[in-house]
Coordinates of C-alpha atoms in Angstrom, one line a residue:
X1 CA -95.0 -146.7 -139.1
X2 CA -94.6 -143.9 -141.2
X3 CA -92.2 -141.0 -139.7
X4 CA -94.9 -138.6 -140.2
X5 CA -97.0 -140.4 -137.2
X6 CA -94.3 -140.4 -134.7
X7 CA -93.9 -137.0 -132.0
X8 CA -89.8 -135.9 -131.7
X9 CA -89.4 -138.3 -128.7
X10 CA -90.2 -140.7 -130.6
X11 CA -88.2 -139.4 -133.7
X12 CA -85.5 -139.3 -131.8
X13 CA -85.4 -142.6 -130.5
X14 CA -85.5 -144.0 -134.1
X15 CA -82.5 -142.2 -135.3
X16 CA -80.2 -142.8 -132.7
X17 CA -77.1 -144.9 -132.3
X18 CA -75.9 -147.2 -129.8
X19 CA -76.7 -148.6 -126.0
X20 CA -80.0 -146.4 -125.1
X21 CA -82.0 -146.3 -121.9
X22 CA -85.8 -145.1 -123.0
X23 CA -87.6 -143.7 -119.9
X24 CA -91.5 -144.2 -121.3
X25 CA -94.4 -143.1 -119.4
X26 CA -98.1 -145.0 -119.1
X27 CA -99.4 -145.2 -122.6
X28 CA -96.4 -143.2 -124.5
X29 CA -96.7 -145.8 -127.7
X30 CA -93.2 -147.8 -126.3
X31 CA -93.9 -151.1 -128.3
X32 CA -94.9 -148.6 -131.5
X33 CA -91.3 -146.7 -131.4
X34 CA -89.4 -149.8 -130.8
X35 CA -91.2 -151.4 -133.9
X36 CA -90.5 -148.1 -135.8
X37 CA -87.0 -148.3 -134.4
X38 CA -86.2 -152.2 -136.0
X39 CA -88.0 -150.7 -139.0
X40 CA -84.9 -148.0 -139.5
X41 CA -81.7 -150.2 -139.1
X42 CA -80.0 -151.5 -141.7
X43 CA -81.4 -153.8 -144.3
X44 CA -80.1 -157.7 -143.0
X45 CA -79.7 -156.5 -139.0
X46 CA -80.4 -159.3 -137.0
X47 CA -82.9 -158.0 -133.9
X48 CA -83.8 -159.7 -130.8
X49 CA -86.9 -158.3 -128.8
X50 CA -87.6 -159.3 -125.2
X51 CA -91.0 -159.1 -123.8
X52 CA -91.7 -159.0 -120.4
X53 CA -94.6 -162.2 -121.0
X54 CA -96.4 -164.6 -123.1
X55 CA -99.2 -161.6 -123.8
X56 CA -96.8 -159.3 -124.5
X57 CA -94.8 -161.3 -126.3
X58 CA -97.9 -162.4 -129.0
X59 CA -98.9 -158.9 -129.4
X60 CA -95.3 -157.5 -130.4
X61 CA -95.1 -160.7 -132.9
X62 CA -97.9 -159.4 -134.5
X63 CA -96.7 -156.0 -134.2
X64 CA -93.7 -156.9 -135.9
X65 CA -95.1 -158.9 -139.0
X66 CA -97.7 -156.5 -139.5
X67 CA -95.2 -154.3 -141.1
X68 CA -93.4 -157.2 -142.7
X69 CA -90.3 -157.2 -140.4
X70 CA -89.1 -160.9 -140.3
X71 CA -85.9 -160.0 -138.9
X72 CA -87.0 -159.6 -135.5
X73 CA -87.0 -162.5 -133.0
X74 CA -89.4 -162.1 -130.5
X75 CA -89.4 -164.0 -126.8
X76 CA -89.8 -163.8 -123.3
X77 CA -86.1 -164.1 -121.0
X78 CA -87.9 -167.3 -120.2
X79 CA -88.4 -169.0 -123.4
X80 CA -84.9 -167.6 -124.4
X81 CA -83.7 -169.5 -121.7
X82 CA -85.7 -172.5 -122.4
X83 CA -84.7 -172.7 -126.1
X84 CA -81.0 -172.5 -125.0
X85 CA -80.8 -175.0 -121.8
X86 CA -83.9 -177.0 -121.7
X87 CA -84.4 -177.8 -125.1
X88 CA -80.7 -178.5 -126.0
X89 CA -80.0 -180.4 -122.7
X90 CA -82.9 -181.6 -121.1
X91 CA -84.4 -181.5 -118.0
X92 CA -87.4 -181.9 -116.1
X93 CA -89.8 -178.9 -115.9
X94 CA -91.8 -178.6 -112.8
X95 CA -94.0 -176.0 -114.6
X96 CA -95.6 -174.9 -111.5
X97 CA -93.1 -174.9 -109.0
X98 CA -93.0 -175.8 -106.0
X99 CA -95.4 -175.7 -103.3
X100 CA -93.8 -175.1 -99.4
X101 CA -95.2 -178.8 -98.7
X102 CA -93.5 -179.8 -101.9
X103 CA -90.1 -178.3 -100.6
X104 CA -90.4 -179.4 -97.3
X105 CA -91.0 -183.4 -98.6
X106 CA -88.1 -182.7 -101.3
X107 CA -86.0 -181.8 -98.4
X108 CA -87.5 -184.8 -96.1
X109 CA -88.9 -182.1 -93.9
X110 CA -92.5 -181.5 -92.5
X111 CA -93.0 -185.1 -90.5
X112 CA -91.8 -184.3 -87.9
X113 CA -92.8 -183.4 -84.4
X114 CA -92.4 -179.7 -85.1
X115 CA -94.1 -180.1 -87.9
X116 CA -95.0 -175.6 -88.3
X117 CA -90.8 -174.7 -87.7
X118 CA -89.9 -177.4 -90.7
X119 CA -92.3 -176.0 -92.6
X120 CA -91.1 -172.3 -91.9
X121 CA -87.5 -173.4 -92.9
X122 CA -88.7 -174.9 -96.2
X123 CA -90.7 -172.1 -97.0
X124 CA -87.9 -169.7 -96.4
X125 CA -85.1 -172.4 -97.8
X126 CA -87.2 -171.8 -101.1
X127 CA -87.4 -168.2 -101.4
X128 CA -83.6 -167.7 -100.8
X129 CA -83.6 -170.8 -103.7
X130 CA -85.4 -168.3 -105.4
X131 CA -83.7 -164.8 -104.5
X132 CA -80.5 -166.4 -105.8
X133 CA -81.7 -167.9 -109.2
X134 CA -82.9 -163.8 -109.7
X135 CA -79.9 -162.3 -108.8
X136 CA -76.6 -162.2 -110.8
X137 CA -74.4 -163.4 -107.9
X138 CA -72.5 -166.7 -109.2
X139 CA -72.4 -168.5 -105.6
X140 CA -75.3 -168.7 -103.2
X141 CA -72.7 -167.3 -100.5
X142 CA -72.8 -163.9 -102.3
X143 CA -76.0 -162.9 -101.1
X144 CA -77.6 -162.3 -98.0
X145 CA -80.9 -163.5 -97.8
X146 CA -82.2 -161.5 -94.5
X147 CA -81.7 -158.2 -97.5
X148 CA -85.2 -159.7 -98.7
X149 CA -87.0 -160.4 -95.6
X150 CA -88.7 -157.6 -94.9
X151 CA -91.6 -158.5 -92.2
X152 CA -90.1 -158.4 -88.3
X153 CA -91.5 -161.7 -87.2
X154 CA -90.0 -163.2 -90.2
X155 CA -86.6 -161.4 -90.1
X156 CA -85.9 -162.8 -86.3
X157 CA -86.7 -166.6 -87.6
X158 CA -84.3 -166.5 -90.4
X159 CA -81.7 -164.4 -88.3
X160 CA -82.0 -167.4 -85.7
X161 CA -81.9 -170.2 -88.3
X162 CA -79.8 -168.9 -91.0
X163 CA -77.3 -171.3 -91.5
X164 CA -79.7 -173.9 -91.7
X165 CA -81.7 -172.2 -94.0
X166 CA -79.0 -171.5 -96.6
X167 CA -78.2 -175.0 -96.6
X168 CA -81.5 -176.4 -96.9
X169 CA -81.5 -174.0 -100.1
X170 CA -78.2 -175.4 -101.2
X171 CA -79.9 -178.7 -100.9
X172 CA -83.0 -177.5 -103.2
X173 CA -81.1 -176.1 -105.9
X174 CA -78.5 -179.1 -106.4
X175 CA -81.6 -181.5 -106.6
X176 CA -82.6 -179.7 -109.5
X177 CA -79.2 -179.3 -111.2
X178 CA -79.0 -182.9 -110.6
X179 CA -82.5 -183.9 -112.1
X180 CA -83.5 -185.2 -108.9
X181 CA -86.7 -183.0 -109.1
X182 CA -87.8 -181.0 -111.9
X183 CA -86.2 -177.2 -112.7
X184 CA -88.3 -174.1 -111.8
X185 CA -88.5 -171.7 -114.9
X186 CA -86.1 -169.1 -112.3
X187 CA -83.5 -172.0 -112.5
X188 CA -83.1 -172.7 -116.4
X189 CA -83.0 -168.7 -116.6
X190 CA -80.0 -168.9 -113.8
X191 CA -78.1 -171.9 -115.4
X192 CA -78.9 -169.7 -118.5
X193 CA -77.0 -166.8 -117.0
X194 CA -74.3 -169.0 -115.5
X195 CA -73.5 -170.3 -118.9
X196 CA -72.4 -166.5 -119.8
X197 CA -74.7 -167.2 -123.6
X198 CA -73.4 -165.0 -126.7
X199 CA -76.3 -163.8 -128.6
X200 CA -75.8 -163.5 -132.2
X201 CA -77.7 -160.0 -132.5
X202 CA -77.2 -156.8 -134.2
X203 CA -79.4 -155.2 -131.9
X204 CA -81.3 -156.2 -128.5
X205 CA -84.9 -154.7 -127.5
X206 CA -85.3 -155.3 -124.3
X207 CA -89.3 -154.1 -123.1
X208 CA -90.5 -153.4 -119.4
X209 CA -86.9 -152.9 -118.2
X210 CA -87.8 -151.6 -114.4
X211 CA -89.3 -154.9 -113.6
X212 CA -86.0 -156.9 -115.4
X213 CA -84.0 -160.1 -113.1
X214 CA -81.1 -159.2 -112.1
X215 CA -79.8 -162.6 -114.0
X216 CA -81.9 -161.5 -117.4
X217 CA -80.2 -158.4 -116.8
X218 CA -76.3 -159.5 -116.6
X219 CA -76.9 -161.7 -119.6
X220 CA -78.5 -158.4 -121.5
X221 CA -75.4 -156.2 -120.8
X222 CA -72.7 -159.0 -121.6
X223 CA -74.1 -158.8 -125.8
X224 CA -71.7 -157.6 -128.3
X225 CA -75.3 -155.8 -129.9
X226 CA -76.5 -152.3 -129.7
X227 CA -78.7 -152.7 -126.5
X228 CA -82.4 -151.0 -126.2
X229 CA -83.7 -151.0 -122.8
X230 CA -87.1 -149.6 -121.8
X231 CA -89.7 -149.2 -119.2
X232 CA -91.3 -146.9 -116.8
X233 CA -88.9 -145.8 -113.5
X234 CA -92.8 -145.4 -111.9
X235 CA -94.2 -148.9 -112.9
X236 CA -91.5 -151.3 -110.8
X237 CA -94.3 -153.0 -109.0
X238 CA -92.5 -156.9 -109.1
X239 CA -89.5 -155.8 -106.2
X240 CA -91.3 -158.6 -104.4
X241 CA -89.9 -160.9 -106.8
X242 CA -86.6 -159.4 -107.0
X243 CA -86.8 -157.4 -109.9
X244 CA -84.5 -154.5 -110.4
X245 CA -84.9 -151.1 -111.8
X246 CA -82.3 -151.3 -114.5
X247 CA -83.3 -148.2 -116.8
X248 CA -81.3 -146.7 -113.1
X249 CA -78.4 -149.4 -113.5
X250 CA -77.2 -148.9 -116.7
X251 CA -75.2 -146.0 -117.7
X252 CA -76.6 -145.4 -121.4
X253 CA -77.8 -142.2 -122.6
X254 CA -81.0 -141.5 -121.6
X255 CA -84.3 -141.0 -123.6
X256 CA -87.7 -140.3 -123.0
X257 CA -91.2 -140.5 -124.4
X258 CA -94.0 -138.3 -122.3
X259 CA -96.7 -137.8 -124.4
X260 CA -99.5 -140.2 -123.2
X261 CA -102.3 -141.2 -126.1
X262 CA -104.2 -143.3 -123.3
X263 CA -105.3 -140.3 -121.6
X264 CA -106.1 -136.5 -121.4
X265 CA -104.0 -134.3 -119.2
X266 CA -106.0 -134.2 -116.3
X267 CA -105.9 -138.5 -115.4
X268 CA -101.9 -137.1 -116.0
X269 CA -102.3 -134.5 -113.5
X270 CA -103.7 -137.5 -111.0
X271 CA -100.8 -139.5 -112.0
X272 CA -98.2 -136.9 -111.1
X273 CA -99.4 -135.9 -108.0
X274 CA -99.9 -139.4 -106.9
X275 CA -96.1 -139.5 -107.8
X276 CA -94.9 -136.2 -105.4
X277 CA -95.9 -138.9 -102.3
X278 CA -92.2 -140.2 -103.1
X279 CA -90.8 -137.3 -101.6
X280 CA -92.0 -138.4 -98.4
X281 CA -90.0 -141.4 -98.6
X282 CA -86.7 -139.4 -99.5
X283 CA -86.9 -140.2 -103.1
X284 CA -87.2 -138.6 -106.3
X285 CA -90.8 -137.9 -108.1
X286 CA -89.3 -136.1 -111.1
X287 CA -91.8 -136.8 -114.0
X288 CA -93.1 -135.4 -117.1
X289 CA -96.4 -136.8 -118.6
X290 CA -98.2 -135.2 -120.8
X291 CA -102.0 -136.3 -121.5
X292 CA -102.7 -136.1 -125.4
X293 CA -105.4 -139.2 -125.3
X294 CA -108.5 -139.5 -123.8
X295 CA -111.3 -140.1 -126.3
X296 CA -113.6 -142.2 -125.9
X297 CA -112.8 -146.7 -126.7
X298 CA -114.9 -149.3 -126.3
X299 CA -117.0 -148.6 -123.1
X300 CA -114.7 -150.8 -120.7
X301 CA -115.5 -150.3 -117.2
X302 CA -113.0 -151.7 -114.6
X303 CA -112.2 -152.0 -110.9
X304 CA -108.8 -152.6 -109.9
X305 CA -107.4 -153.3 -106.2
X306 CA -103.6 -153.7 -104.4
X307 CA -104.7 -157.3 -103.8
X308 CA -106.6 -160.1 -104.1
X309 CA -108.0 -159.7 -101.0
X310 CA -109.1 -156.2 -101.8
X311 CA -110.9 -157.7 -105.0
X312 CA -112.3 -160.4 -103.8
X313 CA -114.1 -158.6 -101.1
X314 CA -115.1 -155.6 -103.6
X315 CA -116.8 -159.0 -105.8
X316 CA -118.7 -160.1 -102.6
X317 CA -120.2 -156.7 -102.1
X318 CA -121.0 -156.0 -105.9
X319 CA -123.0 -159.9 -105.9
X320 CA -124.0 -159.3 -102.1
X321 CA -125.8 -155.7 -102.9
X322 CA -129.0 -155.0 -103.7
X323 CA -130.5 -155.3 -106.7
X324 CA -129.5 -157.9 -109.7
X325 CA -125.9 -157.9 -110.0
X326 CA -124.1 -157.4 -113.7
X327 CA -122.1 -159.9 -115.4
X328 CA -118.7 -159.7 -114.7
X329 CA -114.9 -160.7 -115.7
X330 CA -111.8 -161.7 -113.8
X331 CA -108.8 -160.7 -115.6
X332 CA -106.5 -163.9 -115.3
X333 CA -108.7 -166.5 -114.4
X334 CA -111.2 -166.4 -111.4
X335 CA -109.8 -169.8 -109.7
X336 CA -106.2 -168.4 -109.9
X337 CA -107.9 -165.2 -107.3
X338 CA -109.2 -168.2 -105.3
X339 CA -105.6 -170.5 -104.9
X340 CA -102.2 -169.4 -103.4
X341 CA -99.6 -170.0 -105.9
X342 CA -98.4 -172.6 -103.8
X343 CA -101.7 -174.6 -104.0
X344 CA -103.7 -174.4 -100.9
X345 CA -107.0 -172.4 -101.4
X346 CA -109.8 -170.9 -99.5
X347 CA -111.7 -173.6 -99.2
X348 CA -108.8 -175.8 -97.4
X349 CA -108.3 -172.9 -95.2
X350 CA -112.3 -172.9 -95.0
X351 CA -112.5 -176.3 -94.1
X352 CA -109.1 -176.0 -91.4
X353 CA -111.6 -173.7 -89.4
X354 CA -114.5 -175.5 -89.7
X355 CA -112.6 -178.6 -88.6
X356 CA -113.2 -180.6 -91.6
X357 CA -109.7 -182.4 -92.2
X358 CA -110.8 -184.7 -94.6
X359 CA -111.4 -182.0 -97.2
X360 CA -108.5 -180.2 -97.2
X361 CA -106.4 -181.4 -99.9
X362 CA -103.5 -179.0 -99.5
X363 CA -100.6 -180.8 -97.4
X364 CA -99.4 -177.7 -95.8
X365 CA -102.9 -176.3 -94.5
X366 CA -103.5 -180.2 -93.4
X367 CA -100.3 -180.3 -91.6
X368 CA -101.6 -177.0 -89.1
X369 CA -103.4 -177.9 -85.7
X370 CA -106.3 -175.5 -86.7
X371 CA -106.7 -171.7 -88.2
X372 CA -104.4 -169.6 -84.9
X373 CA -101.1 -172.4 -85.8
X374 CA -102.1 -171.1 -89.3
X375 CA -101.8 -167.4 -89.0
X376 CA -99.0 -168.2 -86.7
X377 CA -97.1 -169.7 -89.8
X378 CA -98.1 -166.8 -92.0
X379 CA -96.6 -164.5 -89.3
X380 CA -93.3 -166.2 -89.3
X381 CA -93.1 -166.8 -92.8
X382 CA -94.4 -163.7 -94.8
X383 CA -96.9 -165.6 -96.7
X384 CA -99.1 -162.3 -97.7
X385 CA -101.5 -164.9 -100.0
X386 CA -102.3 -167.5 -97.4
X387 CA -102.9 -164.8 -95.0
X388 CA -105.1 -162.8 -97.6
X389 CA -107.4 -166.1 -97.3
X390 CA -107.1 -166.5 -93.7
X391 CA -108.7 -163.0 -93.4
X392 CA -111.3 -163.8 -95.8
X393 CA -112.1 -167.1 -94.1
X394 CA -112.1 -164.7 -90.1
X395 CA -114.5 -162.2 -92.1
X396 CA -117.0 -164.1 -94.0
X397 CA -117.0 -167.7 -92.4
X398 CA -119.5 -170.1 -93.5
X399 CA -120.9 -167.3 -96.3
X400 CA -118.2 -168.1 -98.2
X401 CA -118.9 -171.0 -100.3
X402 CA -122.3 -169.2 -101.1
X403 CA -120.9 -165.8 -101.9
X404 CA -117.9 -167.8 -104.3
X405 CA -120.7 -169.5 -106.1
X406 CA -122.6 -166.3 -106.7
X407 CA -119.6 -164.6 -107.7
X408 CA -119.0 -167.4 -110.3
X409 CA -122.7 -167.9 -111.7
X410 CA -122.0 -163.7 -112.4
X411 CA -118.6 -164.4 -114.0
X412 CA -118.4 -164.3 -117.8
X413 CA -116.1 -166.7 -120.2
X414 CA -115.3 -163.0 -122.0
X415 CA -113.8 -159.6 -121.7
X416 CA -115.7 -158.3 -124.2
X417 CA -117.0 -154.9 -123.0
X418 CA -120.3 -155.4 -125.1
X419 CA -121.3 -158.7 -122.5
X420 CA -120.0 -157.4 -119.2
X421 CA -120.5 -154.7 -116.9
X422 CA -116.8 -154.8 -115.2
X423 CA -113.9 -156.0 -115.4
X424 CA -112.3 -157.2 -112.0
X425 CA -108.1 -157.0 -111.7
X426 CA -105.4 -156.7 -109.2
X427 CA -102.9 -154.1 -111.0
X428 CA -100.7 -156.7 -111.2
X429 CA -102.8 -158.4 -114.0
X430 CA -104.1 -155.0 -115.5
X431 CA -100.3 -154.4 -116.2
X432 CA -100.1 -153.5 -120.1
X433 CA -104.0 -153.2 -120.3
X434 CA -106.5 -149.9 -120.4
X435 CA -109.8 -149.5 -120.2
X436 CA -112.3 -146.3 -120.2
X437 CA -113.3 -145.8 -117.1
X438 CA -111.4 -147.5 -114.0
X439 CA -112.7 -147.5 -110.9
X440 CA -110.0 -148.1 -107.8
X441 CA -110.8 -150.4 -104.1
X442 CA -109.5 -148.5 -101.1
X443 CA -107.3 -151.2 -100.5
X444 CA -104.2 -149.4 -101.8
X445 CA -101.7 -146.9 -99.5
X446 CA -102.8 -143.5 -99.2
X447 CA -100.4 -139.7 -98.8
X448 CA -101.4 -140.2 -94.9
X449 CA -100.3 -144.0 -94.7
X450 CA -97.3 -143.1 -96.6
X451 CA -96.4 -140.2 -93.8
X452 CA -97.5 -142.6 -90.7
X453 CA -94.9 -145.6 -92.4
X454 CA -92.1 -143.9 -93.5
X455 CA -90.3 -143.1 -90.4
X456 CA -90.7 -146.9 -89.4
X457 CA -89.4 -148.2 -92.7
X458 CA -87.1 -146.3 -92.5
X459 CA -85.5 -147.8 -89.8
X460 CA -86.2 -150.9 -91.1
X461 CA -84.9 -150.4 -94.5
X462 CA -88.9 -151.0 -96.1
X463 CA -88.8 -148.0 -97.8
X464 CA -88.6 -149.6 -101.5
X465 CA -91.6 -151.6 -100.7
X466 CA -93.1 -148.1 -99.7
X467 CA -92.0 -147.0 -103.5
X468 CA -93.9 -149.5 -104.9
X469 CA -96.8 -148.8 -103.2
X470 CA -96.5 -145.2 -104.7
X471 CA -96.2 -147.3 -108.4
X472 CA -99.1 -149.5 -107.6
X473 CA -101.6 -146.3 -107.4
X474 CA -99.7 -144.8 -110.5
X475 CA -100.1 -148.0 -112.6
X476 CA -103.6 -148.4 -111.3
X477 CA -104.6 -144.8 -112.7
X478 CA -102.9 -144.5 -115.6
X479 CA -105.2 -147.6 -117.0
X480 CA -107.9 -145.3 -117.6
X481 CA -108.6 -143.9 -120.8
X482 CA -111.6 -141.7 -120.1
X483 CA -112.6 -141.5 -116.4
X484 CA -110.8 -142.7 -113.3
X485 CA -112.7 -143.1 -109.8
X486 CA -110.7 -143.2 -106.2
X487 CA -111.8 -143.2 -102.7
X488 CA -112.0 -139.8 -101.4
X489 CA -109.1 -140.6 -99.3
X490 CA -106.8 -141.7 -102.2
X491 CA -107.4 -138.5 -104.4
X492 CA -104.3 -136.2 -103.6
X493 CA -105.1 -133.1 -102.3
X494 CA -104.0 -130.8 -105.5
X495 CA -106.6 -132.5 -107.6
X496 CA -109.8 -131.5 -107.8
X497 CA -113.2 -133.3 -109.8
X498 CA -114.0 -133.5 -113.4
X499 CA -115.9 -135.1 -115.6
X500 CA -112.3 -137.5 -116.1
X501 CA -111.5 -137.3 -111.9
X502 CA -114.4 -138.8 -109.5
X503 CA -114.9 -140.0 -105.8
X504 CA -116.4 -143.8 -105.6
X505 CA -119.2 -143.4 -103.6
X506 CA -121.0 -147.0 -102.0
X507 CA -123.0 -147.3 -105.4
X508 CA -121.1 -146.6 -108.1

């Protein structure tokens, strides 16, 4: 990239020296200074650049050799990690994870007479499993797992069964450093951590640095290297997994880009007020984004909810309507909307309430009584996906099946704006992508929900989750280019329609 193409933020990113935190808004050209960045060091440097996943990771390869830089390694913390512990000493993968079921027969639990509690305790023995191979803590006794259970019903079972919890996760994790079972891609990236690696870098890139482990983190900020670190303070939207903010935990000098080229300055102005919410949650909202984009793409069209749940039920009213429904697109898979990550999916739950045992094919949805010992385990264990399809399964009932086919007879095999009319995405899976006009579900927090919840979280120490409720409406508007639809009750106050700023009404 030529120096004439780049703004002073970005100028001044290029030409400075040592450890830097880059503060980068929605659509600022991050991945295009950090390329023009590698481009300016000195001829022979040696540059590692971290991506935040596989997509990201192809795109800044071909980023990178498109203007001939062959000096730049480019991979994920995970395949880092894999290169440096799998590959070199071997190991079982179990690519994708472990289900609770899984844990529980691991942990020779769930055949027993209270079948729902030894469930509950190898649910929760795996997310502590998991909350420690994130962290940076050396010794499972460092941490307190109860810091991560947010949900009250949840907190008083693991406050009452703590001890055996942590040692049930104890259990887990020496299985896998054994080879007993196969390693989770969290526990290479731990052992990884644990091993204290020296990089052999001039210079470390590391991209999307407010969702970063805690473990990819410590092994960042050990490196002899000049170290790069950035991301968006307002996009942390993976706390759920443990992720830490670290452009706020590292004490470099501090950079920023503002200028967005996604959008014009009015989807900015919907952005920032979105952000002053914060302040009812006793945190800062200080921002800067200015809106130099906005022209016209490629005619994308996309609606994006909080949750599957919110999406799913937008897709059954868009094929339920009247009229012929369009063709439509699931970012990420349509199947992967339909299945908990842990394997059970609607229809087992489907088939729980409908009493038909023989078709259900998940072990932990076969092991429950019927759909009330169900949502009882959801209660106790904080399982927000297998509740998201208990809900569906309460709501819709025997439509289901029917409506799921429709859905998939209008899904298409391609993105491609020319062959669809919308996209469908949770912001989680629109994270890194835009399109022109975006179109949001009313299943995310609003300024009066914020007000109603703060006080109670408060109390309860929730209020981070509350944050990233406030980041999941910023990410979710700052995909659009052009336009950008909201409920009525979503739009803050200060902002009034445009031809870029509209209310969904029940047709569009």
């Amino acid at each position: 990239m030529s120096s004439l193409q780049l703004t002073s933020e970005q100028l001044a990113v290029v030409s400075s020296h040592g450890n830097i935190v880059i503060n980068a808004v929605a659509g600022s050209g991050k991945t295009a200074t950090l390329v023009a960045y590698a481009a300016s060091r000195p001829c022979g440097s040696s540059i590692l650049y971290l991506a935040f996943n596989r997509a990201v990771r192809y795109e800044a390869v071909r980023r990178f050799a498109s203007v001939g830089l062959g000096n730049v390694d480019v991979e994920t913390p995970h395949s880092l990690a894999y290169r440096h512990v799998v590959r070199k000493g071997g190991g079982r993968i179990a690519a994708h994870g472990y289900g609770t079921a899984e844990v529980a027969a691991c942990l020779g639990l769930g055949e027993g007479r209270k079948k729902q509690q030894e469930y509950l305790l190898a649910s929760h023995a795996a997310k502590f499993a998991s909350y420690f191979c994130s962290s940076a803590c050396r010794k499972v006794a460092e941490l307190d797992y109860l810091d991560v259970v947010g949900d009250p019903e949840a907190r008083r079972f693991v406050a009452k069964h703590y001890r055996v919890i942590e040692q049930l996760a104890r259990r887990f994790l020496a299985m896998m450093e054994q080879g007993r079972i196969g390693m989770t891609h969290d526990f290479y990236l731990k052992k990884f951590q644990l091993s204290e690696p020296v990089l052999d870098y001039d210079y470390l890139l590391f991209d999307e640095g407010q969702d970063a482990s805690r473990a990819m983190l410590d092994v960042f900020a050990r490196q002899r290297g000049v170290r790069v670190i950035v991301g968006d303070t307002h996009q942390q939207i993976y706390g759920w997994r443990h992720a830490v903010n670290s452009l706020e935990v590292l004490d470099y000098p501090r950079y920023a880009l503002t200028s967005s080229f996604r959008f014009g300055q009015e989807i900015a102005g919907v952005a920032l007020s979105v952000l002053e919410w914060k302040r009812h949650l006793g945190a800062s909202s200080k921002a800067a984004i200015t809106g130099a984009g906005g022209g016209r793409g490629d005619g994308s069209r996309a609606v994006l909810a909080r949750s599957n749940l919110g999406l799913l039920g937008e897709a059954i009213r868009h094929v339920s309507g009247s009229g012929k429904p369009g063709a439509l697109y699931f970012e990420g898979n349509l199947s992967s909307y339909t299945f908990a990550s842990e394997g059970a999916s609607l229809y087992d739950v489907l088939n729980l309430r409908q009493g038909n045992r023989e078709r259900i094919r998940d072990r932990l949805v076969y092991g429950m009584r019927d759909l009330d010992e169900l949502a009882g385990y959801v209660e106790k264990s904080g399982d927000s996906e297998l509740g998201m399809m208990v809900r569906l399964v309460r709501e819709y009932g025997r439509r289901l099946p029917g409506l799921l086919r429709e859905i998939r007879r209008c899904h298409a095999d391609s993105r491609d704006p020319g062959g669809i009319d919308k996209v469908y995405s949770t912001v989680h899976r629109a994270k890194g992508m835009e399109y022109d006009e975006v179109r949001l579900v009313d299943d995310f927090l609003a300024e009066s929900d914020l007000l109603r919840l703060a006080p109670k979280a408060a109390k309860a120490r929730g209020g981070s989750g509350l944050l990233e409720e406030v980041n999941l409406l910023y990410v979710a508007v700052t995909r659009a280019r052009v336009r950008i639809m909201l409920p009525r009750h979503l739009l803050p106050q200060s902002v009034a329609c445009s031809h870029a700023v509209g209310i969904v009404t029940g047709g569009s």
